[in-house]
mmCIF file of C-alpha atoms in Angstrom:
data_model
loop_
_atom_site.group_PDB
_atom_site.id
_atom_site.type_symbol
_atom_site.label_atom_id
_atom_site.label_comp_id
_atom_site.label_asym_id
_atom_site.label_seq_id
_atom_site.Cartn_x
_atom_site.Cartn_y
_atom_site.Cartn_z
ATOM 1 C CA UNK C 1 122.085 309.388 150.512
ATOM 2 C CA UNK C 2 119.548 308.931 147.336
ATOM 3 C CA UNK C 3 115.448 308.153 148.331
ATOM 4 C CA UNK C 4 113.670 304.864 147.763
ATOM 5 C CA UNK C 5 110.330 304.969 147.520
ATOM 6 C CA UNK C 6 109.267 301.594 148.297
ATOM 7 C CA UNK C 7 105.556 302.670 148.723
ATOM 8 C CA UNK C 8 104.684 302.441 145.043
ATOM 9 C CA UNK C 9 106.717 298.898 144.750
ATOM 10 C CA UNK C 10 104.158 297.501 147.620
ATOM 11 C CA UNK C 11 101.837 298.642 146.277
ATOM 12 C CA UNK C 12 102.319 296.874 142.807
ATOM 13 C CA UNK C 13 103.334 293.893 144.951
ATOM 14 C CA UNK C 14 99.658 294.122 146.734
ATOM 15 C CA UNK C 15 98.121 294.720 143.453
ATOM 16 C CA UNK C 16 99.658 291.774 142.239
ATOM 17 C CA UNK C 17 98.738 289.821 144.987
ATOM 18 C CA UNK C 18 95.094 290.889 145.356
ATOM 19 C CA UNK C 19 94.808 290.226 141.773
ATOM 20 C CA UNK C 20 96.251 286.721 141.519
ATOM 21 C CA UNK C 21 94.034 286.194 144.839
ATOM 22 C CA UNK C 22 91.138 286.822 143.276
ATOM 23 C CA UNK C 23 92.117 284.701 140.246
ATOM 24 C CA UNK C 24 92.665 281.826 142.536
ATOM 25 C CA UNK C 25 88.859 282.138 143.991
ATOM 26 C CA UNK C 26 87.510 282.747 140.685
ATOM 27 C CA UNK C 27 88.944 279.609 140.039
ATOM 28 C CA UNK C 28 87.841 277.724 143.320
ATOM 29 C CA UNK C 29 84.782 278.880 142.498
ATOM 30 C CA UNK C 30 84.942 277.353 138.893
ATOM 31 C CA UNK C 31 85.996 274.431 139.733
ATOM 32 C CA UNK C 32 83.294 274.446 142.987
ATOM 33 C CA UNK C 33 80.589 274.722 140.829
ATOM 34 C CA UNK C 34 81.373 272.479 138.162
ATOM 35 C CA UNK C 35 81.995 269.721 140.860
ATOM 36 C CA UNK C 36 78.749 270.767 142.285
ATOM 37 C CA UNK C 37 76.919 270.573 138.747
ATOM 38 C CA UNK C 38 78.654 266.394 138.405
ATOM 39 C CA UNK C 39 77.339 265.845 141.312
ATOM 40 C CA UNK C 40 73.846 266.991 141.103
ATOM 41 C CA UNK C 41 74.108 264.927 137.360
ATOM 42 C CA UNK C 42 74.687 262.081 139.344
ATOM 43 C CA UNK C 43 72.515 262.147 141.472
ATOM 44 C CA UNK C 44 70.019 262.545 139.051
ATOM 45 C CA UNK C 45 71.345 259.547 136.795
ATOM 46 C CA UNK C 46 71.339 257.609 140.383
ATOM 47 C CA UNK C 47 67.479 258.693 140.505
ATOM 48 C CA UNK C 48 67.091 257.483 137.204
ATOM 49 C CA UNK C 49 68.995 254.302 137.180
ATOM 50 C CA UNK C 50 67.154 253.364 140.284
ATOM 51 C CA UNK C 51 63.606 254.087 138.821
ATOM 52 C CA UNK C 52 64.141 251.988 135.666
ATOM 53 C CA UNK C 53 65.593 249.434 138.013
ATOM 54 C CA UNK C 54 62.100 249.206 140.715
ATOM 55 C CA UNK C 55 60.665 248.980 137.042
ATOM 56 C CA UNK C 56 62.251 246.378 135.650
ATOM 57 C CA UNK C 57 61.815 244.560 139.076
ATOM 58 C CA UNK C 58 58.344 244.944 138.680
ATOM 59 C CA UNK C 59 57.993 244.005 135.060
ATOM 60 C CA UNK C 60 59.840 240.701 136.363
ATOM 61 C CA UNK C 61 57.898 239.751 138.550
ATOM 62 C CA UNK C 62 55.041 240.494 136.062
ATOM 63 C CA UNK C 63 56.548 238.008 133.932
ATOM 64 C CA UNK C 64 57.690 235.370 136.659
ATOM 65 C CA UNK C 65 53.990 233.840 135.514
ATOM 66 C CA UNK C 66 55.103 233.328 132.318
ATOM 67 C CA UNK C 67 58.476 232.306 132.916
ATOM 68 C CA UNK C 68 57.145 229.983 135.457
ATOM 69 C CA UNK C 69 54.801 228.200 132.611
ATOM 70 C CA UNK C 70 57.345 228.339 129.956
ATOM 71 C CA UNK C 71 59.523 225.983 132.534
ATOM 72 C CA UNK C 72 56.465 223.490 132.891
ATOM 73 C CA UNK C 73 55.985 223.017 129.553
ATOM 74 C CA UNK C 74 59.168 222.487 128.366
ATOM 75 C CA UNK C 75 59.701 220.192 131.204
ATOM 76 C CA UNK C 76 56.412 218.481 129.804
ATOM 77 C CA UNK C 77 57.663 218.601 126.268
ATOM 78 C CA UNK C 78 60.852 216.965 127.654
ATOM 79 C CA UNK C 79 59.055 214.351 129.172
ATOM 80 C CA UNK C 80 56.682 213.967 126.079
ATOM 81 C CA UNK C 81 59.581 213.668 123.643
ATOM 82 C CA UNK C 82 60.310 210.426 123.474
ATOM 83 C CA UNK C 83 56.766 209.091 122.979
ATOM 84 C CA UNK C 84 55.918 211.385 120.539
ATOM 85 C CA UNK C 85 59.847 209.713 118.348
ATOM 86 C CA UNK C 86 58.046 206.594 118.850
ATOM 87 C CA UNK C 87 54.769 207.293 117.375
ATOM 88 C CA UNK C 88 56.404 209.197 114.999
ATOM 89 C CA UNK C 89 58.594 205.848 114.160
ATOM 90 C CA UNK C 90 55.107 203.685 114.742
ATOM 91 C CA UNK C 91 53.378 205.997 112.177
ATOM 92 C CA UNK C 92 55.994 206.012 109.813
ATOM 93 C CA UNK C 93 56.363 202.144 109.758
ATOM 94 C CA UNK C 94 52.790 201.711 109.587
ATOM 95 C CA UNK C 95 52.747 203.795 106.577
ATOM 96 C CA UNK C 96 55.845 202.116 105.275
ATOM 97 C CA UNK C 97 53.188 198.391 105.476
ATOM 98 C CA UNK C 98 50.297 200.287 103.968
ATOM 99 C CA UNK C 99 52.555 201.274 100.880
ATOM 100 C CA UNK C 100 53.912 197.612 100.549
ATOM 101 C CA UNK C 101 50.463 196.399 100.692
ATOM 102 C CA UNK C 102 49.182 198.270 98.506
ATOM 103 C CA UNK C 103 51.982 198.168 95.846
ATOM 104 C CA UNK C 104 51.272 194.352 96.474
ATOM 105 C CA UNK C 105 47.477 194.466 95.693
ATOM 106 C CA UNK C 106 47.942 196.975 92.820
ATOM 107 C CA UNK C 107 51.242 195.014 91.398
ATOM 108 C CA UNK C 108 50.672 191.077 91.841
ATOM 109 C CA UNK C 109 49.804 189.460 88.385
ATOM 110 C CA UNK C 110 46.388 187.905 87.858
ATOM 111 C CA UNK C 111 47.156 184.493 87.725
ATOM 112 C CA UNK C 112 49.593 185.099 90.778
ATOM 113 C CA UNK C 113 48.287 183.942 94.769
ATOM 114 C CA UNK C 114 50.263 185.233 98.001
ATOM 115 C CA UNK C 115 49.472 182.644 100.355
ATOM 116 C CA UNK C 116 51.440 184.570 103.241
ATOM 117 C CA UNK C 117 53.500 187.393 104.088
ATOM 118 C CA UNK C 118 56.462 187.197 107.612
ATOM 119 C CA UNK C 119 58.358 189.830 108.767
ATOM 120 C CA UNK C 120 61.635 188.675 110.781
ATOM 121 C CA UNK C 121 63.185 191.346 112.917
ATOM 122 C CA UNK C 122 65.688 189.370 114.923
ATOM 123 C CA UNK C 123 68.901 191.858 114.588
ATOM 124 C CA UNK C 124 68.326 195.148 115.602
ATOM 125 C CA UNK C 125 71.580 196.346 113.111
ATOM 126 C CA UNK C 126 69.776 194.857 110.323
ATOM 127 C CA UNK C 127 66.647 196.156 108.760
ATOM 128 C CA UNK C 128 62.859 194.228 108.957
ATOM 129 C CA UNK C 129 63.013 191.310 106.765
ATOM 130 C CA UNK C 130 59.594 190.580 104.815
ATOM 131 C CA UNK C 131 59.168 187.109 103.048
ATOM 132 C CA UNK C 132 56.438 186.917 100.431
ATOM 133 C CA UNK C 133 55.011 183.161 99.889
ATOM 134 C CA UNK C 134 53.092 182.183 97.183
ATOM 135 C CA UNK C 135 52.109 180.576 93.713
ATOM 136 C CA UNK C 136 52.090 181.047 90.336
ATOM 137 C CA UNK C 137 50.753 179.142 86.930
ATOM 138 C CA UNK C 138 54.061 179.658 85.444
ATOM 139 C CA UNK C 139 57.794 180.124 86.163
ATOM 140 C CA UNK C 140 57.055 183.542 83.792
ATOM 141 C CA UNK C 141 54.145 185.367 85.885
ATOM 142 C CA UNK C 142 56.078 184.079 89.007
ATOM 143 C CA UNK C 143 59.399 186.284 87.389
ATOM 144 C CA UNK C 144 56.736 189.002 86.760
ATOM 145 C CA UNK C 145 55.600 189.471 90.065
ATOM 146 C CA UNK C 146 59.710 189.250 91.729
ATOM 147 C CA UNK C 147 60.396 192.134 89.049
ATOM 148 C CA UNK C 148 57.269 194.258 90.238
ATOM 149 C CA UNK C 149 58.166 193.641 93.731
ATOM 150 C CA UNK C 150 61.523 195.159 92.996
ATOM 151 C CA UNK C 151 59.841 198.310 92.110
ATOM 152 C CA UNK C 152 58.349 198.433 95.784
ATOM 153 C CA UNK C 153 59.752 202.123 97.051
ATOM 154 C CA UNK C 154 59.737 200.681 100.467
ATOM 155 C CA UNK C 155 61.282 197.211 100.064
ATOM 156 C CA UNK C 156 65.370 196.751 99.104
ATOM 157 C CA UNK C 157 67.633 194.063 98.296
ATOM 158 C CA UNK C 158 64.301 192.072 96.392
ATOM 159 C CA UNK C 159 65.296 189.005 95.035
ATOM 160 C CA UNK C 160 63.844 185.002 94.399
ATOM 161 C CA UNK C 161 64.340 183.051 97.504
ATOM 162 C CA UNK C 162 62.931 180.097 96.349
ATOM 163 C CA UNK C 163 60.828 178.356 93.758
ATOM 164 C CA UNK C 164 59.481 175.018 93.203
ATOM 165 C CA UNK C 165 56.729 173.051 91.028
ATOM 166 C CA UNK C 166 53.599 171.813 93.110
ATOM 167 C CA UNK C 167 50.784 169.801 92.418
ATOM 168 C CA UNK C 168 47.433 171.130 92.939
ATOM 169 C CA UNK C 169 44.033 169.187 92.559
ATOM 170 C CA UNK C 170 43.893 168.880 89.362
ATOM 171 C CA UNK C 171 46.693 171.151 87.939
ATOM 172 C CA UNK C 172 50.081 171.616 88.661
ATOM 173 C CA UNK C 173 51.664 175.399 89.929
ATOM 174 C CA UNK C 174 54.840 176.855 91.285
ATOM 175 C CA UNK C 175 55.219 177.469 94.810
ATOM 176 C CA UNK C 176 57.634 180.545 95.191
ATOM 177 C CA UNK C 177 59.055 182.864 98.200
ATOM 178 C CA UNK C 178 60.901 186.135 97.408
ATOM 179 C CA UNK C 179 62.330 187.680 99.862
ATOM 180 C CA UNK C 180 63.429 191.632 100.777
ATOM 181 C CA UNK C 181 63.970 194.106 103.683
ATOM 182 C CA UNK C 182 61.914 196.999 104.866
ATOM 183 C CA UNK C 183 63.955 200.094 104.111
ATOM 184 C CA UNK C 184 64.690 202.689 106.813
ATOM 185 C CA UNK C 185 64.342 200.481 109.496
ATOM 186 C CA UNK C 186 67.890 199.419 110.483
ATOM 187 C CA UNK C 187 69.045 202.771 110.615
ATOM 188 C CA UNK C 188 66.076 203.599 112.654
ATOM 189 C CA UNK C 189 67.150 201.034 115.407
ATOM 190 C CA UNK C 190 70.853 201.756 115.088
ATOM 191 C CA UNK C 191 69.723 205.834 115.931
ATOM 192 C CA UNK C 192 67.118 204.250 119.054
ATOM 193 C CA UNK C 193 69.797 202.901 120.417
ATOM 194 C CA UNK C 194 72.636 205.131 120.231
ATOM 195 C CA UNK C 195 70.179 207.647 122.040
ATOM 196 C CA UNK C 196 69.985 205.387 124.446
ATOM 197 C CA UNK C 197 73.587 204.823 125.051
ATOM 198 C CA UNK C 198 73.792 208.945 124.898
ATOM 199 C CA UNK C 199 71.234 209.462 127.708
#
């Protein structure tokens, strides 16, 4: 009958166990500390995180203040709004008469009188009418002043409503009315009022 030894064979087997034991914990141990080293990391992100987050509460209610004023005034600038559009529109208008009257003081001929000016507003689609009345020696200096007129920046659609020959005292003259609308402020209305239809 031959010999085994089966001593040496367990003892490779051993080897080979001890060794692939000790793999195995250098491996828990690995792994052990790199779960260990996540999560210390975050735990210190969690630190972090929560420190910038107590700061940015603070720094918000450092600003509430601010925020809080901001608020009021644009409520007030809300509220303030539509005043201010119609100075704005008051302003603008009154600068649109000043123009006219002074194109009409710098622009009438000499031997021309404006007796009276009206401004008829009646349809708020259609811009401010403006009649000129007045009289002239002659049918030529009463042309003159309709053409000048025409030239007005601020008045549109110029034109001879009107003339006729009067006697004066101790002369004769021709009474004349030329009419013309006021430009900008149809389109002015038509905008007031589809605001007001919006709101």
């Amino acid at each position: 009958m031959p010999l085994i030894n089966l001593i040496e064979s367990r003892i490779i087997a051993e080897r080979k166990a001890a060794q692939a034991l000790r793999v195995s914990k250098m491996v828990f141990a690995g792994t052990g500390a790199i779960v260990a080293a996540t999560y210390a990391l975050i735990l210190i992100q969690a630190n972090n995180i929560g420190g910038q987050e107590n700061e940015l509460r603070e720094e918000i209610k450092k600003q509430k203040p601010m925020v809080d004023k901001i608020a009021e005034m644009q409520s007030q600038k809300s509220d303030l709004e539509p005043r201010l559009k119609t100075l704005t529109d008051a302003r603008d208008l009154t600068g649109r008469w000043g123009r006219i009257m002074k194109h009409l003081a710098t622009n009438t001929p000499a031997n021309v009188w404006l007796t009276s000016l009206r401004a008829q507003a009646g349809d708020p689609e259609k811009p401010i009418g403006l009649s000129i009345i007045g009289l002239a020696k002659t049918q030529a200096e009463m042309a003159e002043f309709t053409l000048r007129t025409q030239n007005a920046k601020d008045l549109e659609a110029v034109s001879m409503k009107y003339s006729q020959e009067k006697v004066l005292e101790a002369t004769t003259a021709v009474e004349f009315e030329v009419g013309g609308e006021i430009v900008g402020t149809a389109e002015k209305k038509r905008n007031a009022e589809g605001e007001g239809a919006k709101a």
